[in-house]
Amino acid sequence: MLDGRWRAGVARGTTPISVVLRRTGVTPDQLTGLGLVLAAGAGAALAVGDLTAGAVLIGFCGLADLLDGPLATATGSASVRGAFFDSVADRLSDVFMLAGVAWYLVSVGRPYLAVLALGVLAASMLPSYVRAKADTLGLAAQGGIMERAERMIVLGVAAFVQAYLVSAPVLVPALWLILALSLLTAGQRFVSGWRQASAGLAAAATAGGAAVARSAVAGALAPTTDTGDAARRLDRPRPVRGDGTRIRPHMRGGSVRHSGELGVRWGAERSHRPAGAPRPARPARPGSRRQGMSGGEQRA
């Protein structure tokens, strides 16, 4: 929540401190490295059972982590390298502190609860992974009820209270709380990224459907071209006679060589004679009346 909803208020509160740090010449990378060293010291203090020192070091580690970003903005040195270093340092800090808690639980005779500390470590990594993966995909999966600042506050306060109230086990319930809320935060970020991705997918599907519809309309309005058998027959080369003229294609069964013979099939090529030319005489059948009359014979 401190990194999401209250980011503007936190930035306004830390701006004067970042201005003072800029005058000292401290760089944001140095501040991030200092926070990493403090986290390692906090883990060592927790491991040996010095919960008070561990709580104090956790507080200073959180303060350094809170100020390195505003200091980078105030000095104009914000860069991708600094953001990368800060993210890696945050993960290492979580490992140091929760490993110290696990060691402490083993040392006080409750070794099975060390698994709880390791589960909290895994759960604290999950929201950061969801956010990083969403960033690589162009999505925004930030915020949540239990971010890193809240985890450090709950852990530091629980360690400090545990140091003075030994009879009241506060640290273990705090670990359960961090575990549950970290998983809830990861779920919140996942749902946020899922909704954004689904909205983008729906928008892409709508745009694709509109493009398909426009293509269909354009195809319906475009002039059609006959690509059937008739078009393929017209594209075939026509046969050539001996005198070099082309033969008209026969629509059913090819072309006919002798167009003047009897019994020509339907659709065969017709003979073309020039205008005014006499019609060629058909050969008479032997023994027919036409032949008898042409021979000058007269009926009795």
PDB file of C-alpha atoms in Angstrom:
ATOM      1  CA  MET A   1       0.000   0.000   0.000  1.00  0.00           C
ATOM      2  CA  LEU A   2       2.877   2.356   0.744  1.00  0.00           C
ATOM      3  CA  ASP A   3       4.209   1.781  -2.767  1.00  0.00           C
ATOM      4  CA  GLY A   4       0.796   2.126  -4.398  1.00  0.00           C
ATOM      5  CA  ARG A   5      -1.892   4.277  -2.814  1.00  0.00           C
ATOM      6  CA  TRP A   6       0.356   6.357  -0.562  1.00  0.00           C
ATOM      7  CA  ARG A   7       3.279   6.775  -2.937  1.00  0.00           C
ATOM      8  CA  ALA A   8       2.638  10.492  -3.463  1.00  0.00           C
ATOM      9  CA  GLY A   9       2.420  11.200   0.275  1.00  0.00           C
ATOM     10  CA  VAL A  10       5.559   9.192   1.005  1.00  0.00           C
ATOM     11  CA  ALA A  11       7.410  11.020  -1.770  1.00  0.00           C
ATOM     12  CA  ARG A  12       6.409  14.409  -0.337  1.00  0.00           C
ATOM     13  CA  GLY A  13       7.566  13.350   3.127  1.00  0.00           C
ATOM     14  CA  THR A  14      10.926  12.028   1.957  1.00  0.00           C
ATOM     15  CA  THR A  15      11.756  14.902  -0.388  1.00  0.00           C
ATOM     16  CA  PRO A  16      13.356  17.114   2.310  1.00  0.00           C
ATOM     17  CA  ILE A  17      15.500  14.196   3.518  1.00  0.00           C
ATOM     18  CA  SER A  18      16.637  13.431  -0.029  1.00  0.00           C
ATOM     19  CA  VAL A  19      17.644  17.090  -0.474  1.00  0.00           C
ATOM     20  CA  VAL A  20      19.837  16.868   2.641  1.00  0.00           C
ATOM     21  CA  LEU A  21      21.380  13.613   1.435  1.00  0.00           C
ATOM     22  CA  ARG A  22      22.127  15.180  -1.946  1.00  0.00           C
ATOM     23  CA  ARG A  23      24.202  17.859  -0.220  1.00  0.00           C
ATOM     24  CA  THR A  24      26.268  15.182   1.515  1.00  0.00           C
ATOM     25  CA  GLY A  25      27.243  13.647  -1.818  1.00  0.00           C
ATOM     26  CA  VAL A  26      25.711  10.242  -1.132  1.00  0.00           C
ATOM     27  CA  THR A  27      24.632   8.464  -4.310  1.00  0.00           C
ATOM     28  CA  PRO A  28      21.497   6.328  -4.653  1.00  0.00           C
ATOM     29  CA  ASP A  29      23.583   3.220  -5.373  1.00  0.00           C
ATOM     30  CA  GLN A  30      25.542   3.750  -2.165  1.00  0.00           C
ATOM     31  CA  LEU A  31      22.304   4.068  -0.228  1.00  0.00           C
ATOM     32  CA  THR A  32      21.001   0.856  -1.788  1.00  0.00           C
ATOM     33  CA  GLY A  33      24.236  -0.944  -0.900  1.00  0.00           C
ATOM     34  CA  LEU A  34      23.994   0.358   2.668  1.00  0.00           C
ATOM     35  CA  GLY A  35      20.496  -1.071   2.951  1.00  0.00           C
ATOM     36  CA  LEU A  36      21.777  -4.444   1.781  1.00  0.00           C
ATOM     37  CA  VAL A  37      24.516  -4.429   4.422  1.00  0.00           C
ATOM     38  CA  LEU A  38      21.997  -3.473   7.113  1.00  0.00           C
ATOM     39  CA  ALA A  39      19.726  -6.339   6.047  1.00  0.00           C
ATOM     40  CA  ALA A  40      22.596  -8.788   6.362  1.00  0.00           C
ATOM     41  CA  GLY A  41      23.332  -7.414   9.849  1.00  0.00           C
ATOM     42  CA  ALA A  42      19.673  -7.727  10.812  1.00  0.00           C
ATOM     43  CA  GLY A  43      19.614 -11.342   9.701  1.00  0.00           C
ATOM     44  CA  ALA A  44      22.735 -12.108  11.716  1.00  0.00           C
ATOM     45  CA  ALA A  45      21.277 -10.413  14.816  1.00  0.00           C
ATOM     46  CA  LEU A  46      18.051 -12.357  14.511  1.00  0.00           C
ATOM     47  CA  ALA A  47      19.927 -15.621  14.044  1.00  0.00           C
ATOM     48  CA  VAL A  48      21.837 -15.230  17.339  1.00  0.00           C
ATOM     49  CA  GLY A  49      18.679 -14.261  19.195  1.00  0.00           C
ATOM     50  CA  ASP A  50      19.277 -10.509  19.547  1.00  0.00           C
ATOM     51  CA  LEU A  51      15.814  -9.533  18.448  1.00  0.00           C
ATOM     52  CA  THR A  52      16.116  -5.912  19.568  1.00  0.00           C
ATOM     53  CA  ALA A  53      19.180  -5.246  17.426  1.00  0.00           C
ATOM     54  CA  GLY A  54      17.553  -7.151  14.605  1.00  0.00           C
ATOM     55  CA  ALA A  55      14.432  -4.989  14.797  1.00  0.00           C
ATOM     56  CA  VAL A  56      16.471  -1.778  14.830  1.00  0.00           C
ATOM     57  CA  LEU A  57      18.561  -2.859  11.857  1.00  0.00           C
ATOM     58  CA  ILE A  58      15.414  -3.834   9.971  1.00  0.00           C
ATOM     59  CA  GLY A  59      14.097  -0.315  10.561  1.00  0.00           C
ATOM     60  CA  PHE A  60      17.260   1.338   9.229  1.00  0.00           C
ATOM     61  CA  CYS A  61      17.293  -1.036   6.261  1.00  0.00           C
ATOM     62  CA  GLY A  62      13.735  -0.039   5.395  1.00  0.00           C
ATOM     63  CA  LEU A  63      14.638   3.640   5.721  1.00  0.00           C
ATOM     64  CA  ALA A  64      17.545   3.255   3.295  1.00  0.00           C
ATOM     65  CA  ASP A  65      15.314   1.395   0.865  1.00  0.00           C
ATOM     66  CA  LEU A  66      12.716   4.146   1.178  1.00  0.00           C
ATOM     67  CA  LEU A  67      15.135   6.986   0.433  1.00  0.00           C
ATOM     68  CA  ASP A  68      17.203   5.659  -2.473  1.00  0.00           C
ATOM     69  CA  GLY A  69      14.414   6.271  -5.001  1.00  0.00           C
ATOM     70  CA  PRO A  70      13.652   9.890  -3.995  1.00  0.00           C
ATOM     71  CA  LEU A  71      17.398  10.573  -3.833  1.00  0.00           C
ATOM     72  CA  ALA A  72      17.805   9.329  -7.422  1.00  0.00           C
ATOM     73  CA  THR A  73      14.976  11.632  -8.476  1.00  0.00           C
ATOM     74  CA  ALA A  74      16.391  14.623  -6.612  1.00  0.00           C
ATOM     75  CA  THR A  75      19.873  14.172  -8.061  1.00  0.00           C
ATOM     76  CA  GLY A  76      18.617  13.385 -11.577  1.00  0.00           C
ATOM     77  CA  SER A  77      20.510  10.084 -11.571  1.00  0.00           C
ATOM     78  CA  ALA A  78      17.547   7.725 -11.975  1.00  0.00           C
ATOM     79  CA  SER A  79      18.504   4.983 -14.429  1.00  0.00           C
ATOM     80  CA  VAL A  80      17.720   1.451 -15.464  1.00  0.00           C
ATOM     81  CA  ARG A  81      20.926   0.266 -13.807  1.00  0.00           C
ATOM     82  CA  GLY A  82      19.849   1.749 -10.469  1.00  0.00           C
ATOM     83  CA  ALA A  83      16.402   0.179 -10.690  1.00  0.00           C
ATOM     84  CA  PHE A  84      17.974  -3.188 -11.485  1.00  0.00           C
ATOM     85  CA  PHE A  85      20.393  -2.931  -8.569  1.00  0.00           C
ATOM     86  CA  ASP A  86      17.608  -1.893  -6.205  1.00  0.00           C
ATOM     87  CA  SER A  87      15.402  -4.854  -7.196  1.00  0.00           C
ATOM     88  CA  VAL A  88      18.196  -7.392  -6.712  1.00  0.00           C
ATOM     89  CA  ALA A  89      19.170  -5.822  -3.388  1.00  0.00           C
ATOM     90  CA  ASP A  90      15.569  -6.040  -2.158  1.00  0.00           C
ATOM     91  CA  ARG A  91      15.411  -9.768  -2.893  1.00  0.00           C
ATOM     92  CA  LEU A  92      18.732 -10.398  -1.160  1.00  0.00           C
ATOM     93  CA  SER A  93      17.601  -8.378   1.854  1.00  0.00           C
ATOM     94  CA  ASP A  94      14.511 -10.550   2.214  1.00  0.00           C
ATOM     95  CA  VAL A  95      16.675 -13.662   2.057  1.00  0.00           C
ATOM     96  CA  PHE A  96      19.045 -12.396   4.771  1.00  0.00           C
ATOM     97  CA  MET A  97      16.320 -11.366   7.218  1.00  0.00           C
ATOM     98  CA  LEU A  98      14.065 -14.418   6.840  1.00  0.00           C
ATOM     99  CA  ALA A  99      17.030 -16.780   6.937  1.00  0.00           C
ATOM    100  CA  GLY A 100      17.964 -15.182  10.281  1.00  0.00           C
ATOM    101  CA  VAL A 101      14.395 -15.724  11.517  1.00  0.00           C
ATOM    102  CA  ALA A 102      14.523 -19.390  10.478  1.00  0.00           C
ATOM    103  CA  TRP A 103      17.843 -19.854  12.280  1.00  0.00           C
ATOM    104  CA  TYR A 104      16.398 -18.247  15.399  1.00  0.00           C
ATOM    105  CA  LEU A 105      13.382 -20.549  15.396  1.00  0.00           C
ATOM    106  CA  VAL A 106      15.652 -23.572  15.151  1.00  0.00           C
ATOM    107  CA  SER A 107      17.829 -22.303  18.016  1.00  0.00           C
ATOM    108  CA  VAL A 108      14.865 -21.877  20.377  1.00  0.00           C
ATOM    109  CA  GLY A 109      13.798 -25.495  19.912  1.00  0.00           C
ATOM    110  CA  ARG A 110      11.099 -25.028  17.278  1.00  0.00           C
ATOM    111  CA  PRO A 111      12.806 -26.330  14.135  1.00  0.00           C
ATOM    112  CA  TYR A 112       9.581 -27.229  12.346  1.00  0.00           C
ATOM    113  CA  LEU A 113       8.678 -23.520  12.267  1.00  0.00           C
ATOM    114  CA  ALA A 114      11.773 -22.843  10.192  1.00  0.00           C
ATOM    115  CA  VAL A 115       9.716 -24.180   7.280  1.00  0.00           C
ATOM    116  CA  LEU A 116       7.257 -21.368   7.967  1.00  0.00           C
ATOM    117  CA  ALA A 117      10.026 -18.785   7.601  1.00  0.00           C
ATOM    118  CA  LEU A 118      11.080 -20.369   4.303  1.00  0.00           C
ATOM    119  CA  GLY A 119       7.438 -20.332   3.150  1.00  0.00           C
ATOM    120  CA  VAL A 120       7.257 -16.623   3.960  1.00  0.00           C
ATOM    121  CA  LEU A 121      10.419 -16.111   1.906  1.00  0.00           C
ATOM    122  CA  ALA A 122       8.872 -17.885  -1.095  1.00  0.00           C
ATOM    123  CA  ALA A 123       5.590 -15.994  -0.711  1.00  0.00           C
ATOM    124  CA  SER A 124       7.433 -12.667  -0.518  1.00  0.00           C
ATOM    125  CA  MET A 125       9.132 -13.433  -3.835  1.00  0.00           C
ATOM    126  CA  LEU A 126       5.859 -14.176  -5.626  1.00  0.00           C
ATOM    127  CA  PRO A 127       4.384 -10.634  -5.783  1.00  0.00           C
ATOM    128  CA  SER A 128       7.688  -9.294  -7.091  1.00  0.00           C
ATOM    129  CA  TYR A 129       7.790 -11.984  -9.784  1.00  0.00           C
ATOM    130  CA  VAL A 130       4.204 -11.268 -10.906  1.00  0.00           C
ATOM    131  CA  ARG A 131       4.974  -7.567 -11.155  1.00  0.00           C
ATOM    132  CA  ALA A 132       8.237  -8.126 -13.060  1.00  0.00           C
ATOM    133  CA  LYS A 133       6.589 -10.530 -15.512  1.00  0.00           C
ATOM    134  CA  ALA A 134       3.713  -8.138 -16.088  1.00  0.00           C
ATOM    135  CA  ASP A 135       6.166  -5.319 -16.784  1.00  0.00           C
ATOM    136  CA  THR A 136       7.919  -7.381 -19.452  1.00  0.00           C
ATOM    137  CA  LEU A 137       4.538  -7.991 -21.160  1.00  0.00           C
ATOM    138  CA  GLY A 138       3.520  -4.339 -21.079  1.00  0.00           C
ATOM    139  CA  LEU A 139       1.013  -4.768 -18.232  1.00  0.00           C
ATOM    140  CA  ALA A 140       0.714  -2.928 -14.915  1.00  0.00           C
ATOM    141  CA  ALA A 141       0.460  -5.302 -11.920  1.00  0.00           C
ATOM    142  CA  GLN A 142       1.357  -3.184  -8.909  1.00  0.00           C
ATOM    143  CA  GLY A 143      -0.017  -2.476  -5.483  1.00  0.00           C
ATOM    144  CA  GLY A 144      -1.529  -4.897  -3.032  1.00  0.00           C
ATOM    145  CA  ILE A 145      -2.153  -5.115   0.684  1.00  0.00           C
ATOM    146  CA  MET A 146       1.252  -6.550   1.644  1.00  0.00           C
ATOM    147  CA  GLU A 147       4.224  -5.169  -0.279  1.00  0.00           C
ATOM    148  CA  ARG A 148       7.847  -5.134   0.790  1.00  0.00           C
ATOM    149  CA  ALA A 149       7.546  -2.068   3.006  1.00  0.00           C
ATOM    150  CA  GLU A 150       4.633  -3.611   4.909  1.00  0.00           C
ATOM    151  CA  ARG A 151       6.505  -6.904   5.308  1.00  0.00           C
ATOM    152  CA  MET A 152       9.493  -5.167   6.833  1.00  0.00           C
ATOM    153  CA  ILE A 153       7.303  -3.143   9.199  1.00  0.00           C
ATOM    154  CA  VAL A 154       5.408  -6.209  10.421  1.00  0.00           C
ATOM    155  CA  LEU A 155       8.596  -8.258  10.827  1.00  0.00           C
ATOM    156  CA  GLY A 156      10.479  -5.493  12.641  1.00  0.00           C
ATOM    157  CA  VAL A 157       7.615  -4.715  15.022  1.00  0.00           C
ATOM    158  CA  ALA A 158       7.075  -8.423  15.751  1.00  0.00           C
ATOM    159  CA  ALA A 159      10.773  -8.946  16.495  1.00  0.00           C
ATOM    160  CA  PHE A 160      10.868  -5.905  18.773  1.00  0.00           C
ATOM    161  CA  VAL A 161       7.758  -6.977  20.689  1.00  0.00           C
ATOM    162  CA  GLN A 162       9.028 -10.557  20.923  1.00  0.00           C
ATOM    163  CA  ALA A 163      12.228  -9.297  22.549  1.00  0.00           C
ATOM    164  CA  TYR A 164      10.329  -7.803  25.491  1.00  0.00           C
ATOM    165  CA  LEU A 165       7.339 -10.108  25.638  1.00  0.00           C
ATOM    166  CA  VAL A 166       8.937 -13.528  25.629  1.00  0.00           C
ATOM    167  CA  SER A 167       5.896 -15.137  27.170  1.00  0.00           C
ATOM    168  CA  ALA A 168       3.721 -13.950  24.254  1.00  0.00           C
ATOM    169  CA  PRO A 169       4.791 -15.550  20.950  1.00  0.00           C
ATOM    170  CA  VAL A 170       4.348 -12.650  18.550  1.00  0.00           C
ATOM    171  CA  LEU A 171       6.912 -13.511  15.890  1.00  0.00           C
ATOM    172  CA  VAL A 172       5.274 -16.729  14.698  1.00  0.00           C
ATOM    173  CA  PRO A 173       1.774 -15.208  14.245  1.00  0.00           C
ATOM    174  CA  ALA A 174       3.432 -12.309  12.408  1.00  0.00           C
ATOM    175  CA  LEU A 175       5.034 -14.808  10.027  1.00  0.00           C
ATOM    176  CA  TRP A 176       1.652 -16.414   9.361  1.00  0.00           C
ATOM    177  CA  LEU A 177       0.175 -12.974   8.712  1.00  0.00           C
ATOM    178  CA  ILE A 178       2.953 -12.065   6.283  1.00  0.00           C
ATOM    179  CA  LEU A 179       2.533 -15.396   4.490  1.00  0.00           C
ATOM    180  CA  ALA A 180      -1.225 -15.021   4.031  1.00  0.00           C
ATOM    181  CA  LEU A 181      -1.163 -11.374   2.974  1.00  0.00           C
ATOM    182  CA  SER A 182       1.785 -11.907   0.608  1.00  0.00           C
ATOM    183  CA  LEU A 183      -0.144 -14.636  -1.204  1.00  0.00           C
ATOM    184  CA  LEU A 184      -3.166 -12.349  -1.300  1.00  0.00           C
ATOM    185  CA  THR A 185      -1.044  -9.566  -2.795  1.00  0.00           C
ATOM    186  CA  ALA A 186       0.283 -11.933  -5.455  1.00  0.00           C
ATOM    187  CA  GLY A 187      -3.305 -12.898  -6.262  1.00  0.00           C
ATOM    188  CA  GLN A 188      -4.362  -9.261  -6.524  1.00  0.00           C
ATOM    189  CA  ARG A 189      -1.552  -8.492  -8.919  1.00  0.00           C
ATOM    190  CA  PHE A 190      -2.298 -11.588 -10.977  1.00  0.00           C
ATOM    191  CA  VAL A 191      -5.982 -10.659 -11.314  1.00  0.00           C
ATOM    192  CA  SER A 192      -5.025  -7.121 -12.328  1.00  0.00           C
ATOM    193  CA  GLY A 193      -2.668  -8.367 -15.030  1.00  0.00           C
ATOM    194  CA  TRP A 194      -5.189 -10.992 -16.188  1.00  0.00           C
ATOM    195  CA  ARG A 195      -7.906  -8.391 -16.657  1.00  0.00           C
ATOM    196  CA  GLN A 196      -5.626  -6.117 -18.629  1.00  0.00           C
ATOM    197  CA  ALA A 197      -4.476  -8.979 -20.852  1.00  0.00           C
ATOM    198  CA  SER A 198      -8.083 -10.131 -21.393  1.00  0.00           C
ATOM    199  CA  ALA A 199      -9.143  -6.616 -22.341  1.00  0.00           C
ATOM    200  CA  GLY A 200      -6.309  -6.398 -24.854  1.00  0.00           C
ATOM    201  CA  LEU A 201      -7.219  -9.810 -26.276  1.00  0.00           C
ATOM    202  CA  ALA A 202     -10.873  -8.802 -26.659  1.00  0.00           C
ATOM    203  CA  ALA A 203      -9.882  -5.566 -28.370  1.00  0.00           C
ATOM    204  CA  ALA A 204      -7.615  -7.478 -30.762  1.00  0.00           C
ATOM    205  CA  ALA A 205     -10.396  -9.973 -31.534  1.00  0.00           C
ATOM    206  CA  THR A 206     -12.852  -7.143 -32.220  1.00  0.00           C
ATOM    207  CA  ALA A 207     -10.387  -5.426 -34.525  1.00  0.00           C
ATOM    208  CA  GLY A 208      -9.697  -8.712 -36.325  1.00  0.00           C
ATOM    209  CA  GLY A 209     -13.416  -9.401 -36.774  1.00  0.00           C
ATOM    210  CA  ALA A 210     -13.935  -5.944 -38.222  1.00  0.00           C
ATOM    211  CA  ALA A 211     -11.064  -6.492 -40.636  1.00  0.00           C
ATOM    212  CA  VAL A 212     -12.528  -9.827 -41.762  1.00  0.00           C
ATOM    213  CA  ALA A 213     -15.928  -8.218 -42.276  1.00  0.00           C
ATOM    214  CA  ARG A 214     -14.437  -5.410 -44.336  1.00  0.00           C
ATOM    215  CA  SER A 215     -12.571  -7.957 -46.437  1.00  0.00           C
ATOM    216  CA  ALA A 216     -15.767  -9.957 -47.015  1.00  0.00           C
ATOM    217  CA  VAL A 217     -17.701  -6.863 -48.070  1.00  0.00           C
ATOM    218  CA  ALA A 218     -14.913  -5.823 -50.422  1.00  0.00           C
ATOM    219  CA  GLY A 219     -14.866  -9.311 -51.932  1.00  0.00           C
ATOM    220  CA  ALA A 220     -18.631  -9.252 -52.434  1.00  0.00           C
ATOM    221  CA  LEU A 221     -18.538  -5.883 -54.178  1.00  0.00           C
ATOM    222  CA  ALA A 222     -15.552  -6.746 -56.385  1.00  0.00           C
ATOM    223  CA  PRO A 223     -16.296  -7.942 -59.987  1.00  0.00           C
ATOM    224  CA  THR A 224     -16.365 -11.687 -60.238  1.00  0.00           C
ATOM    225  CA  THR A 225     -14.180 -13.598 -62.662  1.00  0.00           C
ATOM    226  CA  ASP A 226     -15.264 -16.905 -64.177  1.00  0.00           C
ATOM    227  CA  THR A 227     -12.607 -19.407 -63.338  1.00  0.00           C
ATOM    228  CA  GLY A 228     -14.621 -22.477 -64.265  1.00  0.00           C
ATOM    229  CA  ASP A 229     -14.302 -24.977 -67.077  1.00  0.00           C
ATOM    230  CA  ALA A 230     -15.347 -22.481 -69.758  1.00  0.00           C
ATOM    231  CA  ALA A 231     -12.565 -20.079 -68.797  1.00  0.00           C
ATOM    232  CA  ARG A 232     -10.049 -22.903 -68.742  1.00  0.00           C
ATOM    233  CA  ARG A 233     -11.215 -24.065 -72.170  1.00  0.00           C
ATOM    234  CA  LEU A 234     -10.847 -20.564 -73.574  1.00  0.00           C
ATOM    235  CA  ASP A 235      -7.325 -20.343 -72.217  1.00  0.00           C
ATOM    236  CA  ARG A 236      -6.214 -23.524 -73.979  1.00  0.00           C
ATOM    237  CA  PRO A 237      -4.363 -23.054 -77.284  1.00  0.00           C
ATOM    238  CA  ARG A 238      -6.530 -23.776 -80.280  1.00  0.00           C
ATOM    239  CA  PRO A 239      -5.476 -26.419 -82.832  1.00  0.00           C
ATOM    240  CA  VAL A 240      -4.254 -25.231 -86.220  1.00  0.00           C
ATOM    241  CA  ARG A 241      -5.202 -26.595 -89.645  1.00  0.00           C
ATOM    242  CA  GLY A 242      -2.741 -27.369 -92.345  1.00  0.00           C
ATOM    243  CA  ASP A 243      -3.267 -23.975 -93.988  1.00  0.00           C
ATOM    244  CA  GLY A 244      -2.423 -22.157 -90.754  1.00  0.00           C
ATOM    245  CA  THR A 245      -5.970 -21.205 -89.697  1.00  0.00           C
ATOM    246  CA  ARG A 246      -7.172 -22.097 -86.225  1.00  0.00           C
ATOM    247  CA  ILE A 247     -10.012 -24.547 -85.673  1.00  0.00           C
ATOM    248  CA  ARG A 248     -12.853 -23.391 -83.489  1.00  0.00           C
ATOM    249  CA  PRO A 249     -13.085 -25.495 -80.359  1.00  0.00           C
ATOM    250  CA  HIS A 250     -15.910 -27.995 -80.122  1.00  0.00           C
ATOM    251  CA  MET A 251     -18.004 -27.258 -77.073  1.00  0.00           C
ATOM    252  CA  ARG A 252     -18.691 -30.930 -76.413  1.00  0.00           C
ATOM    253  CA  GLY A 253     -16.183 -33.514 -77.467  1.00  0.00           C
ATOM    254  CA  GLY A 254     -13.508 -31.431 -79.220  1.00  0.00           C
ATOM    255  CA  SER A 255     -13.402 -30.274 -82.834  1.00  0.00           C
ATOM    256  CA  VAL A 256     -14.442 -32.003 -86.052  1.00  0.00           C
ATOM    257  CA  ARG A 257     -11.970 -32.272 -88.876  1.00  0.00           C
ATOM    258  CA  HIS A 258     -14.423 -32.723 -91.784  1.00  0.00           C
ATOM    259  CA  SER A 259     -17.141 -30.199 -91.370  1.00  0.00           C
ATOM    260  CA  GLY A 260     -18.944 -31.040 -94.608  1.00  0.00           C
ATOM    261  CA  GLU A 261     -19.504 -34.738 -94.039  1.00  0.00           C
ATOM    262  CA  LEU A 262     -22.876 -36.157 -93.167  1.00  0.00           C
ATOM    263  CA  GLY A 263     -23.728 -37.043 -89.650  1.00  0.00           C
ATOM    264  CA  VAL A 264     -21.879 -34.096 -88.119  1.00  0.00           C
ATOM    265  CA  ARG A 265     -22.385 -34.018 -84.361  1.00  0.00           C
ATOM    266  CA  TRP A 266     -24.245 -31.206 -82.654  1.00  0.00           C
ATOM    267  CA  GLY A 267     -21.994 -28.303 -81.905  1.00  0.00           C
ATOM    268  CA  ALA A 268     -19.341 -29.277 -84.468  1.00  0.00           C
ATOM    269  CA  GLU A 269     -17.547 -26.620 -86.408  1.00  0.00           C
ATOM    270  CA  ARG A 270     -19.529 -25.272 -89.361  1.00  0.00           C
ATOM    271  CA  SER A 271     -17.933 -24.669 -92.704  1.00  0.00           C
ATOM    272  CA  HIS A 272     -17.541 -21.051 -93.689  1.00  0.00           C
ATOM    273  CA  ARG A 273     -17.842 -20.235 -97.377  1.00  0.00           C
ATOM    274  CA  PRO A 274     -17.288 -16.782 -98.793  1.00  0.00           C
ATOM    275  CA  ALA A 275     -20.251 -14.665 -99.771  1.00  0.00           C
ATOM    276  CA  GLY A 276     -21.503 -15.419-103.347  1.00  0.00           C
ATOM    277  CA  ALA A 277     -19.612 -18.684-103.624  1.00  0.00           C
ATOM    278  CA  PRO A 278     -21.693 -21.663-104.846  1.00  0.00           C
ATOM    279  CA  ARG A 279     -22.692 -24.214-102.281  1.00  0.00           C
ATOM    280  CA  PRO A 280     -20.579 -27.324-102.708  1.00  0.00           C
ATOM    281  CA  ALA A 281     -22.453 -30.269-104.121  1.00  0.00           C
ATOM    282  CA  ARG A 282     -22.921 -33.178-101.819  1.00  0.00           C
ATOM    283  CA  PRO A 283     -21.943 -36.560-103.156  1.00  0.00           C
ATOM    284  CA  ALA A 284     -24.976 -38.503-104.312  1.00  0.00           C
ATOM    285  CA  ARG A 285     -25.683 -41.935-102.975  1.00  0.00           C
ATOM    286  CA  PRO A 286     -25.454 -44.770-105.461  1.00  0.00           C
ATOM    287  CA  GLY A 287     -28.856 -45.883-106.750  1.00  0.00           C
ATOM    288  CA  SER A 288     -30.738 -42.924-105.455  1.00  0.00           C
ATOM    289  CA  ARG A 289     -33.421 -41.071-107.426  1.00  0.00           C
ATOM    290  CA  ARG A 290     -31.273 -37.961-107.504  1.00  0.00           C
ATOM    291  CA  GLN A 291     -28.553 -39.866-109.293  1.00  0.00           C
ATOM    292  CA  GLY A 292     -31.035 -41.349-111.780  1.00  0.00           C
ATOM    293  CA  MET A 293     -32.587 -38.049-112.579  1.00  0.00           C
ATOM    294  CA  SER A 294     -29.205 -36.342-112.872  1.00  0.00           C
ATOM    295  CA  GLY A 295     -28.193 -38.977-115.426  1.00  0.00           C
ATOM    296  CA  GLY A 296     -30.959 -37.850-117.814  1.00  0.00           C
ATOM    297  CA  GLU A 297     -33.172 -40.813-117.226  1.00  0.00           C
ATOM    298  CA  GLN A 298     -36.905 -40.175-117.369  1.00  0.00           C
ATOM    299  CA  ARG A 299     -39.597 -42.044-115.628  1.00  0.00           C
ATOM    300  CA  ALA A 300     -41.924 -44.100-117.765  1.00  0.00           C
TER     301      ALA A 300
END
